[in-house]
Amino acid sequence: MILFNNFLILLTDLRPVIDPDSKVAFSLFGIPIAWYAVIILSGALIATIYGYYRFGKPLGLSSDTVFTGLVLGLLFGIIGARLYYVIFTASSGEIHYDSFMDVINPRNGGLAIHGGIIAAAIFLFVYCRKKHIKLIYLLEIAMPLILFAQVVGRWGNFINQEAFGGLVKVDALNTIGPLTNTTQLTDSILIAQREALSKLWVPDFVINRMYIQSSSATGFVCAGYYYPTFYFESIANFIGIIIYMVVRKYWKKVLVGDGISFYLIWYGIVRLFIELMRTDPLMLGKTGIRVAVLTSIIYIILGLVFIIVRRILKYKMISCKEALYDRNSSIMEEGFETPKEPFILKKIVDVFKKKDSNEDSSQKDEE
C-alpha cells in the first residue's frame, strides 16, 4: 500500500510552480483584482446575509442598517488592519515606508487581522450608539459570523501562499546537514513531507500549493513543503462556530453576549497556537515578542473576565435560546427597537410620561 501511494505521488509534480497570474481573479478597468480580496469580501458578505435573514430581520433590524454597517465596517476594518501591520513592521524595522503611498499600499507588506478586528469593534460601538442599537445584542449575532468570515478569508492566504508554518519535519532532513536557502531537497524527502501532511488530514489540493520555492518570511529555510497554518486555523475556527451555534441553540444558560466571550477565548486560543507555528510573525519592536501572541493572551483574559463579571453583576441575563431561537420579543424590544427620538431625549420623555400618568391616577382617586 505504501509503495502504491509513493507511486501515485511520483506521478504528481513534486515541485509545482505556481503561476503568479493564478492569484488574480479578474481585472476591473485594467486594475487586477486579487483572489485574496474576493475571498475576504465573499466571506463577509455571506456571513452578513445569513446573519440578517436568520436573526436580524426577524428581530427588527432593517436591511439598510445592516448593509450600511457592513460596508463601513469593512472599510474601517481594512484601514485598521493595514495601520496595525504598518505600525508593527515599521517599529521592528522589518519594512521601511518611505512615503504615504507605501503606507496605504497593501501590496507593500500586508494586513493584520487583529488590527482589523479592533478597528471594526470601535466602529461598531459608534455605529450602534448612532443607530440606538445595544451593542451586546448585535455582537451576539455578529461574533460567530465574524469568525465564519475569518474561516473563509483565511483561504486568501492559500491562494497567495502566505501565512504558512515551518518546513515540514521528516527524519530524512537530519541526514543532509544544515539547511540553507540554496539546499535542494531530494525527491524522497519531498515525498516524505507530503505523506506527513497527508497524515494531518491536509487534502492534496492544499498540499500541492504548500511547496514554497522562495519567501521573504523570516522562518523560510529552503524550497520544500511547509505546514499550512492558515488551513489549521480555518478548520479550528469552523469547529468553534459549530460548537457555539449548537450549544447556544439548545442550552439555556448561554446568555446574550456570551458570543463575545466565546469569540475572544476561542479565537485567542486558536491564534495563540497557530502563531507559534508561523514563519512570518509581526514582532513587538525589537523585543522578540510576537504581537499576535500578546494580543491573543489579552483576548483570552478579556473573554474570561467578561463572562465571569457579567454573571456576578447579573448584567443582561437573557438566554440566547429564548431570545434568538424561541422568538422571545424581549431582545427586540430592548436591543433592536430604534426610538424616533434621540436616546437621551427618549429617557426624559418617558420620565415625564410616567409623571403625568401618576398625576392622572391621583386625580381620579381624589374624585
mmCIF file of C-alpha atoms in Angstrom:
data_model
loop_
_atom_site.group_PDB
_atom_site.id
_atom_site.type_symbol
_atom_site.label_atom_id
_atom_site.label_comp_id
_atom_site.label_asym_id
_atom_site.label_seq_id
_atom_site.Cartn_x
_atom_site.Cartn_y
_atom_site.Cartn_z
ATOM 1 C CA MET A 1 0.000 0.000 0.000
ATOM 2 C CA ILE A 2 2.844 2.391 0.894
ATOM 3 C CA LEU A 3 4.598 1.609 -2.387
ATOM 4 C CA PHE A 4 1.362 2.270 -4.275
ATOM 5 C CA ASN A 5 0.919 5.619 -2.536
ATOM 6 C CA ASN A 6 4.513 6.572 -3.359
ATOM 7 C CA PHE A 7 3.887 5.671 -6.995
ATOM 8 C CA LEU A 8 0.873 7.998 -7.081
ATOM 9 C CA ILE A 9 2.935 10.798 -5.528
ATOM 10 C CA LEU A 10 5.663 10.341 -8.128
ATOM 11 C CA LEU A 11 3.052 10.821 -10.827
ATOM 12 C CA THR A 12 2.425 14.312 -9.440
ATOM 13 C CA ASP A 13 4.809 17.243 -9.721
ATOM 14 C CA LEU A 14 6.838 17.221 -6.508
ATOM 15 C CA ARG A 15 7.987 20.776 -7.166
ATOM 16 C CA PRO A 16 4.906 22.554 -8.516
ATOM 17 C CA VAL A 17 5.483 26.058 -9.818
ATOM 18 C CA ILE A 18 2.578 28.376 -9.059
ATOM 19 C CA ASP A 19 1.649 30.781 -11.837
ATOM 20 C CA PRO A 20 1.597 34.346 -10.405
ATOM 21 C CA ASP A 21 -1.486 35.051 -12.534
ATOM 22 C CA SER A 22 -3.387 32.418 -10.538
ATOM 23 C CA LYS A 23 -3.538 34.936 -7.691
ATOM 24 C CA VAL A 24 -5.612 37.329 -9.824
ATOM 25 C CA ALA A 25 -9.357 36.690 -10.078
ATOM 26 C CA PHE A 26 -10.163 39.262 -12.784
ATOM 27 C CA SER A 27 -9.393 42.785 -13.941
ATOM 28 C CA LEU A 28 -11.694 45.751 -13.401
ATOM 29 C CA PHE A 29 -10.991 48.767 -15.619
ATOM 30 C CA GLY A 30 -7.471 47.468 -16.064
ATOM 31 C CA ILE A 31 -6.923 47.019 -12.324
ATOM 32 C CA PRO A 32 -6.120 43.418 -11.285
ATOM 33 C CA ILE A 33 -8.452 42.206 -8.525
ATOM 34 C CA ALA A 34 -6.762 39.540 -6.402
ATOM 35 C CA TRP A 35 -8.474 36.356 -5.288
ATOM 36 C CA TYR A 36 -7.415 37.337 -1.775
ATOM 37 C CA ALA A 37 -9.731 40.362 -1.829
ATOM 38 C CA VAL A 38 -12.563 38.436 -3.495
ATOM 39 C CA ILE A 39 -12.400 35.646 -0.908
ATOM 40 C CA ILE A 40 -12.340 38.010 2.085
ATOM 41 C CA LEU A 41 -15.260 40.082 0.772
ATOM 42 C CA SER A 42 -17.210 36.928 -0.097
ATOM 43 C CA GLY A 43 -16.791 35.604 3.437
ATOM 44 C CA ALA A 44 -18.002 38.882 4.944
ATOM 45 C CA LEU A 45 -20.961 39.103 2.553
ATOM 46 C CA ILE A 46 -22.098 35.501 3.094
ATOM 47 C CA ALA A 47 -21.880 35.922 6.870
ATOM 48 C CA THR A 48 -23.834 39.191 6.776
ATOM 49 C CA ILE A 49 -26.603 37.881 4.510
ATOM 50 C CA TYR A 50 -27.054 34.790 6.672
ATOM 51 C CA GLY A 51 -26.994 36.805 9.894
ATOM 52 C CA TYR A 52 -29.525 39.318 8.607
ATOM 53 C CA TYR A 53 -32.107 36.866 7.274
ATOM 54 C CA ARG A 54 -31.645 34.300 10.064
ATOM 55 C CA PHE A 55 -31.591 36.667 13.039
ATOM 56 C CA GLY A 56 -31.515 40.376 12.206
ATOM 57 C CA LYS A 57 -34.679 40.699 10.111
ATOM 58 C CA PRO A 58 -36.909 38.561 12.392
ATOM 59 C CA LEU A 59 -35.707 40.612 15.364
ATOM 60 C CA GLY A 60 -36.376 44.004 13.809
ATOM 61 C CA LEU A 61 -33.112 45.141 12.199
ATOM 62 C CA SER A 62 -33.526 46.943 8.877
ATOM 63 C CA SER A 63 -31.531 45.866 5.830
ATOM 64 C CA ASP A 64 -30.274 49.442 5.417
ATOM 65 C CA THR A 65 -28.808 49.405 8.927
ATOM 66 C CA VAL A 66 -27.134 46.025 8.409
ATOM 67 C CA PHE A 67 -25.619 46.502 4.964
ATOM 68 C CA THR A 68 -24.561 50.107 5.544
ATOM 69 C CA GLY A 69 -22.820 48.819 8.651
ATOM 70 C CA LEU A 70 -21.184 46.058 6.592
ATOM 71 C CA VAL A 71 -19.710 48.452 4.026
ATOM 72 C CA LEU A 72 -18.460 50.942 6.614
ATOM 73 C CA GLY A 73 -17.280 48.166 8.927
ATOM 74 C CA LEU A 74 -15.234 46.575 6.140
ATOM 75 C CA LEU A 75 -13.732 49.941 5.242
ATOM 76 C CA PHE A 76 -12.692 50.675 8.823
ATOM 77 C CA GLY A 77 -11.538 47.070 9.259
ATOM 78 C CA ILE A 78 -9.243 47.238 6.224
ATOM 79 C CA ILE A 79 -7.815 50.585 7.347
ATOM 80 C CA GLY A 80 -7.246 49.230 10.854
ATOM 81 C CA ALA A 81 -5.665 46.025 9.567
ATOM 82 C CA ARG A 82 -3.281 47.990 7.367
ATOM 83 C CA LEU A 83 -2.295 50.538 10.029
ATOM 84 C CA TYR A 84 -1.733 47.768 12.581
ATOM 85 C CA TYR A 85 0.570 45.974 10.141
ATOM 86 C CA VAL A 86 2.444 49.148 9.207
ATOM 87 C CA ILE A 87 2.966 50.238 12.832
ATOM 88 C CA PHE A 88 4.492 46.955 13.965
ATOM 89 C CA THR A 89 6.554 46.207 10.854
ATOM 90 C CA ALA A 90 7.969 49.738 10.955
ATOM 91 C CA SER A 91 8.739 49.583 14.687
ATOM 92 C CA SER A 92 10.565 46.273 14.292
ATOM 93 C CA GLY A 93 12.497 47.512 11.252
ATOM 94 C CA GLU A 94 11.129 44.688 9.109
ATOM 95 C CA ILE A 95 9.799 47.076 6.443
ATOM 96 C CA HIS A 96 10.708 50.699 5.750
ATOM 97 C CA TYR A 97 7.980 53.008 4.485
ATOM 98 C CA ASP A 98 9.435 55.925 2.544
ATOM 99 C CA SER A 99 6.191 57.639 1.571
ATOM 100 C CA PHE A 100 2.489 57.841 2.337
ATOM 101 C CA MET A 101 1.822 55.710 -0.742
ATOM 102 C CA ASP A 102 3.987 52.969 0.764
ATOM 103 C CA VAL A 103 1.847 53.082 3.893
ATOM 104 C CA ILE A 104 -1.540 52.815 2.172
ATOM 105 C CA ASN A 105 -0.458 50.278 -0.458
ATOM 106 C CA PRO A 106 -1.329 46.799 0.923
ATOM 107 C CA ARG A 107 0.873 45.240 -1.761
ATOM 108 C CA ASN A 108 3.830 46.642 0.158
ATOM 109 C CA GLY A 109 3.515 44.167 3.015
ATOM 110 C CA GLY A 110 0.020 43.179 4.006
ATOM 111 C CA LEU A 111 -2.805 43.328 6.539
ATOM 112 C CA ALA A 112 -3.107 42.153 10.149
ATOM 113 C CA ILE A 113 -6.409 40.611 11.236
ATOM 114 C CA HIS A 114 -6.116 41.815 14.841
ATOM 115 C CA GLY A 115 -5.922 45.425 13.690
ATOM 116 C CA GLY A 116 -8.998 44.920 11.541
ATOM 117 C CA ILE A 117 -10.947 43.438 14.456
ATOM 118 C CA ILE A 118 -10.017 46.301 16.793
ATOM 119 C CA ALA A 119 -10.929 48.977 14.224
ATOM 120 C CA ALA A 120 -14.203 47.248 13.332
ATOM 121 C CA ALA A 121 -15.100 46.944 17.041
ATOM 122 C CA ILE A 122 -14.559 50.684 17.578
ATOM 123 C CA PHE A 123 -16.694 51.426 14.521
ATOM 124 C CA LEU A 124 -19.482 49.118 15.722
ATOM 125 C CA PHE A 125 -19.557 50.838 19.105
ATOM 126 C CA VAL A 126 -20.020 54.265 17.477
ATOM 127 C CA TYR A 127 -22.445 52.923 14.857
ATOM 128 C CA CYS A 128 -24.653 51.228 17.434
ATOM 129 C CA ARG A 129 -24.774 54.414 19.515
ATOM 130 C CA LYS A 130 -25.843 56.377 16.464
ATOM 131 C CA LYS A 131 -28.483 53.817 15.470
ATOM 132 C CA HIS A 132 -29.662 53.321 19.077
ATOM 133 C CA ILE A 133 -28.849 49.620 18.984
ATOM 134 C CA LYS A 134 -27.459 47.966 22.089
ATOM 135 C CA LEU A 135 -24.024 46.691 21.170
ATOM 136 C CA ILE A 136 -24.215 43.498 23.228
ATOM 137 C CA TYR A 137 -27.238 42.263 21.255
ATOM 138 C CA LEU A 138 -25.727 42.981 17.867
ATOM 139 C CA LEU A 139 -22.415 41.370 18.801
ATOM 140 C CA GLU A 140 -24.165 38.204 19.986
ATOM 141 C CA ILE A 141 -25.393 37.740 16.429
ATOM 142 C CA ALA A 142 -22.246 39.080 14.779
ATOM 143 C CA MET A 143 -19.370 37.344 16.587
ATOM 144 C CA PRO A 144 -19.926 33.777 15.293
ATOM 145 C CA LEU A 145 -20.451 35.270 11.829
ATOM 146 C CA ILE A 146 -17.243 37.286 12.072
ATOM 147 C CA LEU A 147 -15.480 34.041 12.934
ATOM 148 C CA PHE A 148 -17.070 32.469 9.830
ATOM 149 C CA ALA A 149 -15.830 35.360 7.686
ATOM 150 C CA GLN A 150 -12.332 34.655 9.039
ATOM 151 C CA VAL A 151 -12.729 30.958 8.197
ATOM 152 C CA VAL A 152 -13.412 31.882 4.573
ATOM 153 C CA GLY A 153 -10.923 34.741 4.471
ATOM 154 C CA ARG A 154 -8.003 32.528 5.504
ATOM 155 C CA TRP A 155 -8.246 30.810 2.133
ATOM 156 C CA GLY A 156 -6.958 34.016 0.624
ATOM 157 C CA ASN A 157 -3.654 33.071 2.284
ATOM 158 C CA PHE A 158 -3.897 29.734 0.467
ATOM 159 C CA ILE A 159 -4.051 31.495 -2.895
ATOM 160 C CA ASN A 160 -1.181 33.834 -2.003
ATOM 161 C CA GLN A 161 0.997 31.076 -0.483
ATOM 162 C CA GLU A 162 1.433 33.025 2.754
ATOM 163 C CA ALA A 163 0.731 32.707 6.493
ATOM 164 C CA PHE A 164 2.348 29.265 6.484
ATOM 165 C CA GLY A 165 4.240 27.444 9.207
ATOM 166 C CA GLY A 166 7.710 25.965 9.308
ATOM 167 C CA LEU A 167 9.298 23.440 6.976
ATOM 168 C CA VAL A 168 7.615 20.044 7.343
ATOM 169 C CA LYS A 169 9.870 17.970 9.591
ATOM 170 C CA VAL A 170 10.786 14.445 8.478
ATOM 171 C CA ASP A 171 13.576 12.131 9.648
ATOM 172 C CA ALA A 172 15.404 12.330 6.323
ATOM 173 C CA LEU A 173 16.171 16.021 6.905
ATOM 174 C CA ASN A 174 18.595 15.017 9.652
ATOM 175 C CA THR A 175 20.834 13.286 7.109
ATOM 176 C CA ILE A 176 21.662 16.284 4.921
ATOM 177 C CA GLY A 177 23.276 18.686 7.384
ATOM 178 C CA PRO A 178 22.464 22.373 7.954
ATOM 179 C CA LEU A 179 19.734 23.747 5.695
ATOM 180 C CA THR A 180 20.205 26.978 3.735
ATOM 181 C CA ASN A 181 18.150 28.772 1.102
ATOM 182 C CA THR A 182 20.204 27.004 -1.573
ATOM 183 C CA THR A 183 19.595 23.481 -0.234
ATOM 184 C CA GLN A 184 17.948 21.179 -2.770
ATOM 185 C CA LEU A 185 15.717 18.592 -1.103
ATOM 186 C CA THR A 186 15.642 15.170 -2.745
ATOM 187 C CA ASP A 187 12.523 13.537 -4.168
ATOM 188 C CA SER A 188 12.406 11.065 -1.278
ATOM 189 C CA ILE A 189 12.381 13.915 1.268
ATOM 190 C CA LEU A 190 9.648 15.767 -0.612
ATOM 191 C CA ILE A 191 7.561 12.574 -0.766
ATOM 192 C CA ALA A 192 8.039 12.103 2.978
ATOM 193 C CA GLN A 193 6.931 15.694 3.569
ATOM 194 C CA ARG A 194 3.783 15.172 1.510
ATOM 195 C CA GLU A 195 2.989 11.985 3.417
ATOM 196 C CA ALA A 196 3.470 13.800 6.732
ATOM 197 C CA LEU A 197 0.952 16.443 5.677
ATOM 198 C CA SER A 198 -1.500 13.779 4.497
ATOM 199 C CA LYS A 199 -1.379 12.178 7.951
ATOM 200 C CA LEU A 200 -2.547 15.536 9.344
ATOM 201 C CA TRP A 201 -5.640 15.287 7.118
ATOM 202 C CA VAL A 202 -4.431 18.010 4.789
ATOM 203 C CA PRO A 203 -6.084 17.475 1.367
ATOM 204 C CA ASP A 204 -3.911 17.061 -1.718
ATOM 205 C CA PHE A 205 -5.002 20.326 -3.349
ATOM 206 C CA VAL A 206 -3.723 22.190 -0.269
ATOM 207 C CA ILE A 207 -0.504 20.161 -0.131
ATOM 208 C CA ASN A 208 0.217 20.956 -3.775
ATOM 209 C CA ARG A 209 0.230 24.666 -3.006
ATOM 210 C CA MET A 210 2.356 24.283 0.107
ATOM 211 C CA TYR A 211 5.536 23.737 -1.895
ATOM 212 C CA ILE A 212 7.188 27.106 -1.272
ATOM 213 C CA GLN A 213 10.059 27.910 -3.629
ATOM 214 C CA SER A 214 11.035 31.206 -2.056
ATOM 215 C CA SER A 215 9.678 33.619 0.515
ATOM 216 C CA SER A 216 10.613 36.735 2.451
ATOM 217 C CA ALA A 217 9.194 35.176 5.641
ATOM 218 C CA THR A 218 11.797 35.111 8.398
ATOM 219 C CA GLY A 219 11.193 31.405 9.025
ATOM 220 C CA PHE A 220 11.723 30.347 5.417
ATOM 221 C CA VAL A 221 14.557 27.789 5.197
ATOM 222 C CA CYS A 222 14.702 26.322 1.704
ATOM 223 C CA ALA A 223 12.416 25.222 -1.108
ATOM 224 C CA GLY A 224 10.156 22.475 0.210
ATOM 225 C CA TYR A 225 6.780 21.752 1.782
ATOM 226 C CA TYR A 226 5.630 23.919 4.682
ATOM 227 C CA TYR A 227 2.850 23.492 7.225
ATOM 228 C CA PRO A 228 -0.424 25.156 6.110
ATOM 229 C CA THR A 229 -1.167 27.070 9.317
ATOM 230 C CA PHE A 230 -3.904 29.043 7.560
ATOM 231 C CA TYR A 231 -5.668 25.715 6.899
ATOM 232 C CA PHE A 232 -5.363 24.583 10.524
ATOM 233 C CA GLU A 233 -6.701 27.946 11.719
ATOM 234 C CA SER A 234 -9.607 27.863 9.275
ATOM 235 C CA ILE A 235 -10.652 24.343 10.311
ATOM 236 C CA ALA A 236 -10.280 25.079 14.039
ATOM 237 C CA ASN A 237 -12.421 28.211 13.790
ATOM 238 C CA PHE A 238 -15.079 26.378 11.773
ATOM 239 C CA ILE A 239 -15.262 23.733 14.505
ATOM 240 C CA GLY A 240 -15.615 26.553 17.040
ATOM 241 C CA ILE A 241 -18.564 28.037 15.148
ATOM 242 C CA ILE A 242 -20.383 24.688 15.060
ATOM 243 C CA ILE A 243 -19.802 24.122 18.778
ATOM 244 C CA TYR A 244 -21.053 27.563 19.818
ATOM 245 C CA MET A 245 -24.064 27.641 17.485
ATOM 246 C CA VAL A 246 -25.254 24.235 18.722
ATOM 247 C CA VAL A 247 -24.657 25.000 22.408
ATOM 248 C CA ARG A 248 -26.304 28.417 22.086
ATOM 249 C CA LYS A 249 -29.398 26.932 20.492
ATOM 250 C CA TYR A 250 -30.011 24.145 22.999
ATOM 251 C CA TRP A 251 -28.544 25.299 26.334
ATOM 252 C CA LYS A 252 -30.497 27.985 28.189
ATOM 253 C CA LYS A 253 -27.533 29.049 30.312
ATOM 254 C CA VAL A 254 -25.814 30.615 27.309
ATOM 255 C CA LEU A 255 -26.651 34.312 27.590
ATOM 256 C CA VAL A 256 -26.988 37.043 25.005
ATOM 257 C CA GLY A 257 -23.484 38.475 24.784
ATOM 258 C CA ASP A 258 -21.662 35.237 25.577
ATOM 259 C CA GLY A 259 -20.789 35.121 21.882
ATOM 260 C CA ILE A 260 -18.365 37.966 22.573
ATOM 261 C CA SER A 261 -16.582 35.961 25.256
ATOM 262 C CA PHE A 262 -16.619 32.799 23.161
ATOM 263 C CA TYR A 263 -15.053 34.597 20.214
ATOM 264 C CA LEU A 264 -12.331 36.209 22.313
ATOM 265 C CA ILE A 265 -11.473 32.968 24.118
ATOM 266 C CA TRP A 266 -11.763 30.566 21.182
ATOM 267 C CA TYR A 267 -10.005 32.708 18.604
ATOM 268 C CA GLY A 268 -7.454 33.765 21.186
ATOM 269 C CA ILE A 269 -6.526 30.138 21.925
ATOM 270 C CA VAL A 270 -6.524 29.090 18.261
ATOM 271 C CA ARG A 271 -4.438 32.041 17.130
ATOM 272 C CA LEU A 272 -2.041 31.640 20.060
ATOM 273 C CA PHE A 273 -1.088 28.124 18.975
ATOM 274 C CA ILE A 274 -1.126 28.931 15.263
ATOM 275 C CA GLU A 275 1.049 31.999 15.737
ATOM 276 C CA LEU A 276 3.749 29.949 17.444
ATOM 277 C CA MET A 277 3.952 27.860 14.255
ATOM 278 C CA ARG A 278 4.049 30.698 11.727
ATOM 279 C CA THR A 279 7.175 31.863 9.944
ATOM 280 C CA ASP A 280 6.074 35.462 9.292
ATOM 281 C CA PRO A 281 5.103 36.930 12.686
ATOM 282 C CA LEU A 282 4.700 40.609 13.471
ATOM 283 C CA MET A 283 7.152 41.482 16.236
ATOM 284 C CA LEU A 284 6.778 43.996 19.071
ATOM 285 C CA GLY A 285 9.640 46.316 18.194
ATOM 286 C CA LYS A 286 12.992 44.687 18.936
ATOM 287 C CA THR A 287 11.709 42.735 21.946
ATOM 288 C CA GLY A 288 11.375 39.405 20.149
ATOM 289 C CA ILE A 289 7.765 39.152 21.361
ATOM 290 C CA ARG A 290 5.213 38.111 18.763
ATOM 291 C CA VAL A 291 2.440 40.722 18.638
ATOM 292 C CA ALA A 292 -0.271 38.180 17.811
ATOM 293 C CA VAL A 293 0.731 36.026 20.795
ATOM 294 C CA LEU A 294 0.422 39.000 23.146
ATOM 295 C CA THR A 295 -2.880 40.063 21.574
ATOM 296 C CA SER A 296 -4.261 36.523 21.792
ATOM 297 C CA ILE A 297 -3.457 36.336 25.508
ATOM 298 C CA ILE A 298 -5.244 39.666 26.032
ATOM 299 C CA TYR A 299 -8.250 38.315 24.088
ATOM 300 C CA ILE A 300 -8.442 35.236 26.304
ATOM 301 C CA ILE A 301 -8.211 37.285 29.516
ATOM 302 C CA LEU A 302 -10.869 39.770 28.348
ATOM 303 C CA GLY A 303 -13.192 36.939 27.318
ATOM 304 C CA LEU A 304 -12.891 35.218 30.698
ATOM 305 C CA VAL A 305 -13.312 38.484 32.630
ATOM 306 C CA PHE A 306 -16.455 39.433 30.699
ATOM 307 C CA ILE A 307 -18.168 36.066 31.034
ATOM 308 C CA ILE A 308 -17.460 35.940 34.802
ATOM 309 C CA VAL A 309 -18.073 39.578 35.774
ATOM 310 C CA ARG A 310 -21.392 39.890 33.937
ATOM 311 C CA ARG A 311 -22.718 36.890 35.853
ATOM 312 C CA ILE A 312 -21.560 38.360 39.139
ATOM 313 C CA LEU A 313 -23.271 41.664 38.294
ATOM 314 C CA LYS A 314 -26.324 39.917 36.753
ATOM 315 C CA TYR A 315 -25.960 42.059 33.619
ATOM 316 C CA LYS A 316 -28.434 41.316 30.785
ATOM 317 C CA MET A 317 -29.230 37.795 31.947
ATOM 318 C CA ILE A 318 -31.202 36.904 28.816
ATOM 319 C CA SER A 319 -30.971 33.371 27.430
ATOM 320 C CA CYS A 320 -29.851 33.084 23.795
ATOM 321 C CA LYS A 321 -32.119 30.082 23.342
ATOM 322 C CA GLU A 322 -35.182 32.102 24.296
ATOM 323 C CA ALA A 323 -34.152 35.357 22.640
ATOM 324 C CA LEU A 324 -32.812 34.082 19.317
ATOM 325 C CA TYR A 325 -34.496 30.743 18.725
ATOM 326 C CA ASP A 326 -37.756 30.781 20.717
ATOM 327 C CA ARG A 327 -38.516 34.240 19.334
ATOM 328 C CA ASN A 328 -38.819 35.911 22.724
ATOM 329 C CA SER A 329 -39.692 39.524 21.906
ATOM 330 C CA SER A 330 -37.635 40.931 24.773
ATOM 331 C CA ILE A 331 -34.439 41.084 22.750
ATOM 332 C CA MET A 332 -36.157 43.069 20.002
ATOM 333 C CA GLU A 333 -37.788 45.482 22.432
ATOM 334 C CA GLU A 334 -34.644 46.039 24.481
ATOM 335 C CA GLY A 335 -31.991 45.788 21.819
ATOM 336 C CA PHE A 336 -33.220 46.429 18.290
ATOM 337 C CA GLU A 337 -36.112 48.836 18.699
ATOM 338 C CA THR A 338 -34.991 52.140 17.194
ATOM 339 C CA PRO A 339 -36.609 55.070 19.030
ATOM 340 C CA LYS A 340 -37.864 58.014 16.983
ATOM 341 C CA GLU A 341 -36.378 60.458 19.487
ATOM 342 C CA PRO A 342 -32.666 60.603 20.352
ATOM 343 C CA PHE A 343 -31.774 58.086 23.046
ATOM 344 C CA ILE A 344 -31.289 60.601 25.921
ATOM 345 C CA LEU A 345 -34.386 62.578 24.942
ATOM 346 C CA LYS A 346 -36.469 59.398 24.942
ATOM 347 C CA LYS A 347 -35.416 58.704 28.532
ATOM 348 C CA ILE A 348 -36.524 62.211 29.583
ATOM 349 C CA VAL A 349 -39.836 61.899 27.717
ATOM 350 C CA ASP A 350 -40.508 58.552 29.398
ATOM 351 C CA VAL A 351 -39.967 60.138 32.827
ATOM 352 C CA PHE A 352 -42.496 62.915 32.129
ATOM 353 C CA LYS A 353 -44.998 60.453 30.664
ATOM 354 C CA LYS A 354 -44.759 58.379 33.816
ATOM 355 C CA LYS A 355 -45.172 61.508 35.975
ATOM 356 C CA ASP A 356 -48.263 62.639 34.034
ATOM 357 C CA SER A 357 -49.735 59.156 34.324
ATOM 358 C CA ASN A 358 -49.252 59.172 38.106
ATOM 359 C CA GLU A 359 -50.875 62.623 38.416
ATOM 360 C CA ASP A 360 -53.904 61.482 36.406
ATOM 361 C CA SER A 361 -54.268 58.453 38.658
ATOM 362 C CA SER A 362 -54.108 60.645 41.774
ATOM 363 C CA GLN A 363 -56.780 62.996 40.455
ATOM 364 C CA LYS A 364 -59.109 60.085 39.720
ATOM 365 C CA ASP A 365 -58.581 58.740 43.235
ATOM 366 C CA GLU A 366 -59.468 62.143 44.748
ATOM 367 C CA GLU A 367 -62.659 62.340 42.694
#
